[in-house]
Amino acid sequence: MNVLVVGSGGREFAIVKKIRENKKVDNLYVLPGNAGMDGMATCVPIGAKDLDAIVEFAKTHPVDFAVVAPDDPLVLGLVDRLEEQGIPCFGPRANAAILEGSKVFSKGLMKQYGIPTAAYEVYDNPADALEYAGRAPYPLVIKADGLALGKGVVIAKDYAEAQAAIHSMMEDHVFGKSGDRIVMEEFLTGPEVSVLSFTDGKTIVPMVSSMDHKRALDNDEGLNTGGMGTVAPNPYYTPQVARECMERIFLPTIRAMSREGRPFKGCLYFGLMLTPDGPKVIEYNCRFGDPETQVVLPLLDTDLLEIMMAVREERLDRMDIRWKNESACCVILASDGYPGPYKTGYPIRTESGISSDVIYAGVKRGEDGMLITSGGRVLGVVRTAPTLDEAIQGAYEDVKKVHFENAYCRHDIGKRALLAGRG
Ligand code: AMP
Ligand code: GLY
């Protein structure tokens, strides 16, 4: 069969690598993919937001099954468009992808159905928002309603910072229409856990839990990034926490979406905080996380494409999904400066004798055919091992064997997770 994956980053690399394990796959196309995927899949230079071109490509090749990985095309309705043409897809339709596409929607859903989350207010004009900021408790969390490349959250420690955030989102429109409405919410504390799940709208099967490291610098300092590294499983996510999340968050969410006439089919990502009052939802994403996918999928011991097709056909309840009893660590090598301005175009050299997987993201081919850097997050070094300790050590040993000018990584990926595991 011919399979199409939409997207281009490390997450898509990890998905492509896993789908490749299915022997029924003849042609695997990635739109647009990245040069690191050469040999695994056919990359076609069509952008993930170019819906017309993607649909045309899928019709003409023809594609038997499509996986839409990034948030933008999901929210724009690519799955609806492909399904209209009779092409089965893994991923939510636009009316369900709104769970990530609009924070006002997702907060409203959680409130209506009693799903635990931070208390909040919604504002659609700056004067009222500022008035609220003048009497709200601090720190105050301010979020743009719509998609904002993962940058739409500001944690304001005082009124001046809140004022600046409201001004830039609502008046300077730094996130375009995404900031026309904002959510202001209570600041929560506690360890964060990412739980990706497979769901067909009726059944939900959580994947192995993981922990992201969003800040650019060691000790969770510096700016928020797309994610500088991950570990799985997340030791804070104990079996008891998992049960509580299933009862109070996961099942209520998919049932609420179905009740609203928006059945969610695909990968639903729960960004959770384990607060002193129990687990609460920080955010929903309508897709696999990046770089969570890079540590979760290597631990999957069941064929990914089979699961994805079961989700599409609403027979997830009959799938036996197994996980390896191992741990994984992903350390992102980024271009120094990311998430601010950075230089690219440097050749990447990998020493032989690497035991980890190198998962490429922001790379392209240079004139001499060598892989060169082309983005902020360049690649991830992913190691799986029997224990978390060994996975982390192994990943860091191999990080030293991948070279490019300007490379930067955090040095403490998994450190907190190890402490939790020991505590
Ligand atoms: P997001 O872009 O929604 O993933 O948010 C980025 C980060 O902001 C999260 O990973 C949290 O660390 C933090 N954050 C978001 N909402 C809250 C909240 N209500 N309280 C504390 N931290 C938050
Ligand atoms: N790593 C966080 C995300 O994918 O949104």
Short mmCIF file of C-alpha atoms and ligand atoms in Angstrom, two decimals:
data_model
loop_
_atom_site.label_atom_id
_atom_site.label_comp_id
_atom_site.label_asym_id
_atom_site.label_seq_id
_atom_site.Cartn_x
_atom_site.Cartn_y
_atom_site.Cartn_z
CA MET A 1 0.00 0.00 0.00
CA ASN A 2 0.96 3.63 -0.43
CA VAL A 3 1.15 5.72 2.72
CA LEU A 4 1.48 9.48 3.04
CA VAL A 5 2.79 11.36 6.09
CA VAL A 6 2.33 15.14 6.25
CA GLY A 7 4.98 17.15 8.15
CA SER A 8 8.72 17.67 8.25
CA GLY A 9 10.24 17.56 11.74
CA GLY A 10 11.68 15.08 14.20
CA ARG A 11 8.21 13.89 15.14
CA GLU A 12 7.49 13.01 11.53
CA PHE A 13 10.89 11.29 11.23
CA ALA A 14 9.98 9.09 14.22
CA ILE A 15 6.54 8.31 12.73
CA VAL A 16 8.03 7.48 9.31
CA LYS A 17 10.67 5.23 10.89
CA LYS A 18 7.99 3.29 12.76
CA ILE A 19 5.62 3.02 9.79
CA ARG A 20 8.55 1.67 7.72
CA GLU A 21 8.48 -1.44 9.95
CA ASN A 22 5.16 -2.47 8.35
CA LYS A 23 5.89 -4.86 5.49
CA LYS A 24 2.69 -3.96 3.64
CA VAL A 25 3.97 -0.46 2.89
CA ASP A 26 5.23 -0.13 -0.68
CA ASN A 27 5.62 3.59 -1.12
CA LEU A 28 5.99 5.94 1.82
CA TYR A 29 5.67 9.62 0.87
CA VAL A 30 6.42 12.52 3.20
CA LEU A 31 5.20 16.04 2.40
CA PRO A 32 7.53 17.88 2.67
CA GLY A 33 9.70 15.71 4.95
CA ASN A 34 13.37 16.53 5.48
CA ALA A 35 16.64 15.45 3.86
CA GLY A 36 17.50 13.19 6.81
CA MET A 37 14.64 10.91 5.76
CA ASP A 38 16.27 9.99 2.41
CA GLY A 39 16.39 6.23 2.10
CA MET A 40 13.40 5.75 4.41
CA ALA A 41 10.75 7.64 2.47
CA THR A 42 10.18 9.74 -0.63
CA CYS A 43 10.15 13.41 0.31
CA VAL A 44 7.99 15.61 -1.91
CA PRO A 45 8.42 19.40 -1.67
CA ILE A 46 4.80 20.29 -0.84
CA GLY A 47 4.29 22.34 2.33
CA ALA A 48 2.15 20.97 5.18
CA LYS A 49 -0.26 23.94 4.87
CA ASP A 50 -0.69 23.67 1.09
CA LEU A 51 -3.95 21.73 1.39
CA ASP A 52 -4.90 21.87 -2.31
CA ALA A 53 -1.54 20.47 -3.43
CA ILE A 54 -1.58 17.74 -0.78
CA VAL A 55 -5.07 16.59 -1.78
CA GLU A 56 -4.06 16.60 -5.45
CA PHE A 57 -0.93 14.57 -4.70
CA ALA A 58 -2.88 12.05 -2.61
CA LYS A 59 -5.48 11.59 -5.37
CA THR A 60 -3.02 11.10 -8.20
CA HIS A 61 -0.48 8.72 -6.63
CA PRO A 62 -2.81 7.25 -5.29
CA VAL A 63 -2.46 7.22 -1.53
CA ASP A 64 -4.19 4.44 0.45
CA PHE A 65 -3.72 5.91 3.92
CA ALA A 66 -2.63 9.35 5.16
CA VAL A 67 -1.20 10.46 8.50
CA VAL A 68 -1.50 14.18 9.19
CA ALA A 69 1.00 15.00 11.94
CA PRO A 70 1.22 18.81 12.49
CA ASP A 71 -1.41 21.01 14.16
CA ASP A 72 -1.84 23.58 11.36
CA PRO A 73 -3.16 21.28 8.61
CA LEU A 74 -5.34 19.44 11.14
CA VAL A 75 -6.93 22.67 12.35
CA LEU A 76 -7.30 23.85 8.74
CA GLY A 77 -9.28 20.68 7.91
CA LEU A 78 -6.86 18.58 5.84
CA VAL A 79 -8.34 15.34 7.19
CA ASP A 80 -11.84 16.47 6.14
CA ARG A 81 -10.53 17.29 2.66
CA LEU A 82 -8.72 13.96 2.20
CA GLU A 83 -11.60 11.89 3.58
CA GLU A 84 -13.96 13.70 1.15
CA GLN A 85 -11.82 12.23 -1.63
CA GLY A 86 -12.13 8.77 -0.12
CA ILE A 87 -8.62 8.74 1.36
CA PRO A 88 -8.63 7.26 4.87
CA CYS A 89 -6.66 9.30 7.40
CA PHE A 90 -5.18 9.15 10.87
CA GLY A 91 -5.90 12.49 12.56
CA PRO A 92 -8.89 14.46 13.82
CA ARG A 93 -11.27 16.40 11.61
CA ALA A 94 -11.26 20.18 12.00
CA ASN A 95 -14.27 20.14 14.33
CA ALA A 96 -12.27 18.00 16.79
CA ALA A 97 -8.84 19.56 16.17
CA ILE A 98 -10.36 22.73 17.65
CA LEU A 99 -9.44 21.20 21.00
CA GLU A 100 -5.94 22.53 20.25
CA GLY A 101 -6.96 25.21 17.75
CA SER A 102 -8.91 27.26 20.29
CA LYS A 103 -8.04 27.53 23.96
CA VAL A 104 -11.36 29.32 24.53
CA PHE A 105 -13.10 26.20 23.17
CA SER A 106 -11.05 23.72 25.19
CA LYS A 107 -11.35 25.68 28.45
CA GLY A 108 -15.12 25.96 27.89
CA LEU A 109 -15.41 22.23 27.28
CA MET A 110 -13.47 21.42 30.45
CA LYS A 111 -15.59 23.81 32.50
CA GLN A 112 -18.85 22.43 31.12
CA TYR A 113 -17.90 18.80 31.71
CA GLY A 114 -16.08 19.24 35.03
CA ILE A 115 -12.64 18.24 33.72
CA PRO A 116 -9.95 19.56 36.11
CA THR A 117 -8.01 22.55 34.75
CA ALA A 118 -6.81 25.98 35.92
CA ALA A 119 -9.55 28.54 36.72
CA TYR A 120 -9.72 31.14 33.93
CA GLU A 121 -11.29 34.19 32.31
CA VAL A 122 -11.68 34.97 28.58
CA TYR A 123 -11.27 38.47 27.12
CA ASP A 124 -11.80 39.77 23.61
CA ASN A 125 -10.83 43.38 24.16
CA PRO A 126 -7.66 44.84 25.66
CA ALA A 127 -9.36 47.32 28.03
CA ASP A 128 -11.27 44.60 29.89
CA ALA A 129 -8.22 42.34 29.86
CA LEU A 130 -6.11 45.08 31.44
CA GLU A 131 -8.79 45.79 34.02
CA TYR A 132 -8.74 42.12 35.03
CA ALA A 133 -4.93 42.05 35.05
CA GLY A 134 -5.10 44.95 37.53
CA ARG A 135 -6.94 42.86 40.14
CA ALA A 136 -5.80 39.29 39.30
CA PRO A 137 -3.44 37.26 41.48
CA TYR A 138 0.17 36.80 40.22
CA PRO A 139 1.86 35.00 38.59
CA LEU A 140 -0.84 35.21 35.92
CA VAL A 141 -0.86 32.92 32.90
CA ILE A 142 -1.87 34.61 29.62
CA LYS A 143 -2.61 32.51 26.53
CA ALA A 144 -3.51 33.46 22.97
CA ASP A 145 -6.70 31.65 21.92
CA GLY A 146 -5.39 30.18 18.66
CA LEU A 147 -2.27 28.45 17.35
CA ALA A 148 0.93 30.40 17.96
CA LEU A 149 3.81 28.06 17.09
CA GLY A 150 4.03 27.02 20.74
CA LYS A 151 4.84 30.59 21.76
CA GLY A 152 1.38 31.80 22.77
CA VAL A 153 1.78 31.37 26.54
CA VAL A 154 3.16 34.08 28.83
CA ILE A 155 3.61 33.65 32.56
CA ALA A 156 3.46 37.22 33.85
CA LYS A 157 4.98 37.78 37.26
CA ASP A 158 3.54 41.28 37.69
CA TYR A 159 1.14 43.77 36.13
CA ALA A 160 3.81 45.29 33.86
CA GLU A 161 4.51 41.92 32.25
CA ALA A 162 0.80 41.18 31.88
CA GLN A 163 0.27 44.57 30.28
CA ALA A 164 3.10 43.92 27.79
CA ALA A 165 1.68 40.48 26.89
CA ILE A 166 -1.88 41.78 26.44
CA HIS A 167 -0.56 44.64 24.33
CA SER A 168 1.51 42.40 22.04
CA MET A 169 -1.19 39.74 21.60
CA MET A 170 -4.28 41.97 21.28
CA GLU A 171 -2.98 45.23 19.84
CA ASP A 172 0.26 44.40 18.04
CA HIS A 173 -1.28 41.11 16.83
CA VAL A 174 2.06 39.26 17.09
CA PHE A 175 0.17 35.98 16.64
CA GLY A 176 -2.26 37.41 14.06
CA LYS A 177 -5.88 36.44 14.66
CA SER A 178 -4.80 33.86 17.25
CA GLY A 179 -4.50 36.70 19.78
CA ASP A 180 -7.87 38.37 19.11
CA ARG A 181 -9.14 36.57 22.18
CA ILE A 182 -7.03 35.61 25.17
CA VAL A 183 -7.40 33.31 28.14
CA MET A 184 -6.03 34.45 31.50
CA GLU A 185 -5.65 31.66 33.99
CA GLU A 186 -4.53 30.64 37.40
CA PHE A 187 -0.87 29.65 37.80
CA LEU A 188 -0.57 25.98 38.73
CA THR A 189 2.43 24.19 40.21
CA GLY A 190 3.67 20.62 40.15
CA PRO A 191 5.51 18.22 37.87
CA GLU A 192 4.41 18.19 34.23
CA VAL A 193 3.56 15.01 32.36
CA SER A 194 2.81 14.55 28.67
CA VAL A 195 0.44 11.71 27.85
CA LEU A 196 -0.18 10.98 24.19
CA SER A 197 -3.10 8.67 23.49
CA PHE A 198 -4.69 6.78 20.64
CA THR A 199 -8.42 7.35 20.44
CA ASP A 200 -11.12 6.48 17.92
CA GLY A 201 -13.72 8.62 19.66
CA LYS A 202 -15.08 5.74 21.74
CA THR A 203 -12.03 3.96 23.14
CA ILE A 204 -8.92 5.69 24.45
CA VAL A 205 -5.56 3.98 24.89
CA PRO A 206 -2.88 6.11 26.55
CA MET A 207 0.68 5.64 25.33
CA VAL A 208 3.71 5.50 27.59
CA SER A 209 3.96 8.79 29.53
CA SER A 210 6.80 11.24 28.91
CA MET A 211 8.41 14.42 30.19
CA ASP A 212 9.29 17.34 27.94
CA HIS A 213 11.89 20.03 28.74
CA LYS A 214 10.47 23.19 27.20
CA ARG A 215 12.90 25.86 28.36
CA ALA A 216 16.01 26.60 26.30
CA LEU A 217 18.57 26.48 29.12
CA ASP A 218 19.61 24.08 31.88
CA ASN A 219 17.61 24.10 35.12
CA ASP A 220 14.50 25.14 33.18
CA GLU A 221 15.77 28.64 32.57
CA GLY A 222 15.59 30.76 29.43
CA LEU A 223 12.87 31.04 26.84
CA ASN A 224 10.16 28.52 26.01
CA THR A 225 11.04 26.37 23.00
CA GLY A 226 9.24 23.63 21.08
CA GLY A 227 11.03 21.18 23.42
CA MET A 228 14.75 20.55 24.07
CA GLY A 229 14.52 16.92 25.07
CA THR A 230 12.29 14.22 26.51
CA VAL A 231 12.33 11.07 28.58
CA ALA A 232 9.82 8.23 28.77
CA PRO A 233 8.26 6.87 30.84
CA ASN A 234 7.75 9.77 33.24
CA PRO A 235 8.37 8.49 36.80
CA TYR A 236 5.92 11.01 38.29
CA TYR A 237 3.16 9.26 36.38
CA THR A 238 2.52 6.39 38.76
CA PRO A 239 -0.16 3.73 38.17
CA GLN A 240 -2.38 5.54 40.67
CA VAL A 241 -2.01 8.88 38.87
CA ALA A 242 -2.70 7.07 35.59
CA ARG A 243 -5.98 5.66 36.94
CA GLU A 244 -7.05 9.06 38.21
CA CYS A 245 -6.26 10.66 34.85
CA MET A 246 -8.21 7.99 33.00
CA GLU A 247 -11.31 8.50 35.15
CA ARG A 248 -11.26 12.24 35.62
CA ILE A 249 -9.62 13.50 32.41
CA PHE A 250 -9.15 11.05 29.51
CA LEU A 251 -12.53 9.34 29.35
CA PRO A 252 -14.49 12.51 30.24
CA THR A 253 -12.68 14.35 27.42
CA ILE A 254 -13.46 11.89 24.64
CA ARG A 255 -17.02 11.46 25.88
CA ALA A 256 -17.49 15.23 25.99
CA MET A 257 -16.18 15.58 22.44
CA SER A 258 -18.54 12.88 21.18
CA ARG A 259 -21.48 14.46 23.02
CA GLU A 260 -20.66 17.75 21.30
CA GLY A 261 -20.79 16.03 17.92
CA ARG A 262 -17.01 16.31 17.56
CA PRO A 263 -15.70 12.75 17.94
CA PHE A 264 -11.92 12.88 18.24
CA LYS A 265 -10.05 10.31 16.16
CA GLY A 266 -6.28 10.31 16.11
CA CYS A 267 -3.62 11.12 18.67
CA LEU A 268 -4.90 13.23 21.54
CA TYR A 269 -2.12 14.74 23.63
CA PHE A 270 -2.78 15.65 27.25
CA GLY A 271 -0.39 18.20 28.75
CA LEU A 272 -0.91 17.61 32.47
CA MET A 273 0.29 19.15 35.69
CA LEU A 274 0.27 17.02 38.82
CA THR A 275 -0.82 19.73 41.26
CA PRO A 276 -1.28 19.33 45.02
CA ASP A 277 -5.04 19.13 44.22
CA GLY A 278 -4.56 16.31 41.71
CA PRO A 279 -3.82 16.14 37.98
CA LYS A 280 -5.07 19.07 35.89
CA VAL A 281 -5.06 19.75 32.15
CA ILE A 282 -2.59 22.46 31.09
CA GLU A 283 -3.31 21.98 27.39
CA TYR A 284 -4.69 19.61 24.82
CA ASN A 285 -2.90 19.03 21.53
CA CYS A 286 -4.65 17.37 18.63
CA ARG A 287 -1.51 15.54 17.48
CA PHE A 288 1.64 13.73 18.52
CA GLY A 289 4.06 15.88 20.56
CA ASP A 290 7.50 16.87 19.35
CA PRO A 291 9.91 15.65 20.83
CA GLU A 292 7.66 13.33 22.89
CA THR A 293 7.04 11.10 19.86
CA GLN A 294 10.77 10.52 19.50
CA VAL A 295 10.85 8.71 22.89
CA VAL A 296 7.35 7.20 22.94
CA LEU A 297 7.27 5.41 19.57
CA PRO A 298 10.55 3.50 20.05
CA LEU A 299 8.91 1.88 23.11
CA LEU A 300 5.85 0.78 21.14
CA ASP A 301 5.88 -2.97 20.55
CA THR A 302 2.84 -3.13 18.25
CA ASP A 303 2.68 -2.12 14.60
CA LEU A 304 1.95 1.62 14.45
CA LEU A 305 0.22 1.59 11.07
CA GLU A 306 -2.11 -1.22 12.21
CA ILE A 307 -3.09 0.87 15.25
CA MET A 308 -3.64 3.94 13.10
CA MET A 309 -5.90 2.00 10.74
CA ALA A 310 -7.84 0.60 13.73
CA VAL A 311 -8.36 4.16 14.99
CA ARG A 312 -9.69 5.21 11.60
CA GLU A 313 -12.06 2.23 11.48
CA GLU A 314 -13.19 2.67 15.11
CA ARG A 315 -12.02 -0.75 16.24
CA LEU A 316 -9.38 0.35 18.74
CA ASP A 317 -11.16 -1.70 21.44
CA ARG A 318 -10.07 -4.84 19.61
CA MET A 319 -6.37 -3.89 19.35
CA ASP A 320 -3.81 -5.35 21.71
CA ILE A 321 -1.28 -2.54 22.15
CA ARG A 322 1.97 -3.49 23.84
CA TRP A 323 4.91 -1.50 25.18
CA LYS A 324 8.52 -2.47 25.76
CA ASN A 325 9.56 -2.50 29.39
CA GLU A 326 12.35 -0.01 28.67
CA SER A 327 13.10 3.69 28.92
CA ALA A 328 14.07 6.26 26.31
CA CYS A 329 15.80 9.63 26.29
CA CYS A 330 15.95 12.19 23.48
CA VAL A 331 18.46 15.05 23.60
CA ILE A 332 17.82 17.76 21.02
CA LEU A 333 20.83 19.30 19.30
CA ALA A 334 19.78 22.80 18.30
CA SER A 335 21.37 25.73 16.51
CA ASP A 336 22.83 28.02 19.17
CA GLY A 337 20.49 30.98 19.64
CA TYR A 338 17.25 29.01 19.19
CA PRO A 339 14.43 29.93 19.93
CA GLY A 340 15.81 33.39 19.04
CA PRO A 341 17.78 34.12 15.85
CA TYR A 342 20.42 31.55 14.84
CA LYS A 343 22.71 30.71 11.91
CA THR A 344 22.29 27.67 9.69
CA GLY A 345 24.01 25.97 6.75
CA TYR A 346 26.65 24.07 8.75
CA PRO A 347 27.60 20.52 7.67
CA ILE A 348 26.65 17.74 10.08
CA ARG A 349 29.20 15.00 10.75
CA THR A 350 28.33 11.85 12.64
CA GLU A 351 31.07 9.57 14.00
CA SER A 352 30.70 5.84 13.45
CA GLY A 353 29.84 3.63 16.41
CA ILE A 354 26.73 5.46 17.54
CA SER A 355 24.27 3.19 19.36
CA SER A 356 21.52 5.80 19.55
CA ASP A 357 19.14 6.74 16.76
CA VAL A 358 19.72 10.10 15.13
CA ILE A 359 16.32 11.62 14.40
CA TYR A 360 16.71 14.46 11.92
CA ALA A 361 14.50 17.57 11.99
CA GLY A 362 15.94 20.90 10.75
CA VAL A 363 18.29 19.63 8.04
CA LYS A 364 18.70 19.84 4.27
CA ARG A 365 21.20 18.77 1.60
CA GLY A 366 24.10 21.08 0.93
CA GLU A 367 25.56 21.58 -2.56
CA ASP A 368 28.04 18.73 -2.05
CA GLY A 369 25.26 16.38 -0.96
CA MET A 370 26.14 16.57 2.72
CA LEU A 371 23.46 17.11 5.34
CA ILE A 372 23.58 20.68 6.60
CA THR A 373 21.67 22.45 9.35
CA SER A 374 18.56 24.37 8.28
CA GLY A 375 16.49 24.95 11.40
CA GLY A 376 16.43 25.68 15.12
CA ARG A 377 15.96 22.15 16.33
CA VAL A 378 18.40 20.29 14.07
CA LEU A 379 18.19 16.70 15.28
CA GLY A 380 17.52 14.49 18.28
CA VAL A 381 19.76 11.77 19.67
CA VAL A 382 17.47 9.03 21.00
CA ARG A 383 18.61 6.12 23.15
CA THR A 384 16.47 3.32 24.51
CA ALA A 385 17.80 1.17 27.36
CA PRO A 386 16.56 -1.08 30.17
CA THR A 387 16.63 1.82 32.67
CA LEU A 388 16.16 5.58 32.47
CA ASP A 389 19.64 6.13 33.88
CA GLU A 390 21.24 4.12 31.07
CA ALA A 391 19.06 5.76 28.41
CA ILE A 392 20.13 9.23 29.56
CA GLN A 393 23.82 8.34 29.83
CA GLY A 394 23.74 6.60 26.45
CA ALA A 395 22.08 9.54 24.72
CA TYR A 396 24.63 11.98 26.14
CA GLU A 397 27.57 9.74 25.13
CA ASP A 398 26.32 9.79 21.56
CA VAL A 399 25.53 13.50 21.53
CA LYS A 400 29.32 13.95 21.70
CA LYS A 401 29.66 11.99 18.45
CA VAL A 402 27.44 14.28 16.38
CA HIS A 403 29.15 17.46 15.23
CA PHE A 404 28.17 20.72 13.63
CA GLU A 405 29.33 24.25 14.18
CA ASN A 406 27.04 26.15 16.50
CA ALA A 407 25.51 23.02 18.09
CA TYR A 408 23.76 23.54 21.40
CA CYS A 409 22.01 21.15 23.76
CA ARG A 410 20.75 21.11 27.33
CA HIS A 411 22.86 19.07 29.70
CA ASP A 412 20.18 18.09 32.19
CA ILE A 413 17.56 16.22 30.16
CA GLY A 414 16.03 13.62 32.45
CA LYS A 415 17.74 14.88 35.59
CA ARG A 416 14.52 15.73 37.40
CA ALA A 417 12.89 12.51 36.23
CA LEU A 418 15.77 10.51 37.74
CA LEU A 419 15.39 12.32 41.06
CA ALA A 420 11.67 11.54 41.09
CA GLY A 421 12.33 7.91 40.29
CA ARG A 422 14.76 7.68 43.21
CA GLY A 423 12.66 9.73 45.60
P1 AMP B 1 1.86 25.46 26.35
O1 AMP B 1 2.44 26.26 25.23
O2 AMP B 1 0.39 25.55 26.48
O3 AMP B 1 2.42 24.05 26.35
O4 AMP B 1 2.43 26.09 27.68
C1 AMP B 1 3.81 26.22 27.83
C2 AMP B 1 4.18 25.97 29.26
O5 AMP B 1 3.64 27.01 30.09
C3 AMP B 1 3.63 24.69 29.86
O6 AMP B 1 4.41 23.58 29.55
C4 AMP B 1 3.70 25.02 31.33
O7 AMP B 1 5.00 24.83 31.82
C5 AMP B 1 3.38 26.49 31.36
N1 AMP B 1 1.98 26.71 31.74
C6 AMP B 1 0.91 26.77 30.92
N2 AMP B 1 -0.22 26.98 31.64
C7 AMP B 1 0.15 27.06 32.93
C8 AMP B 1 -0.55 27.26 34.17
N3 AMP B 1 -1.87 27.46 34.21
N4 AMP B 1 0.17 27.27 35.30
C9 AMP B 1 1.51 27.10 35.29
N5 AMP B 1 2.23 26.91 34.17
C10 AMP B 1 1.56 26.88 32.99
N1 GLY B 2 6.52 19.19 22.98
C1 GLY B 2 5.31 19.90 23.10
C2 GLY B 2 4.44 19.86 21.93
O1 GLY B 2 4.61 19.08 21.01
O2 GLY B 2 3.51 20.65 21.89
#
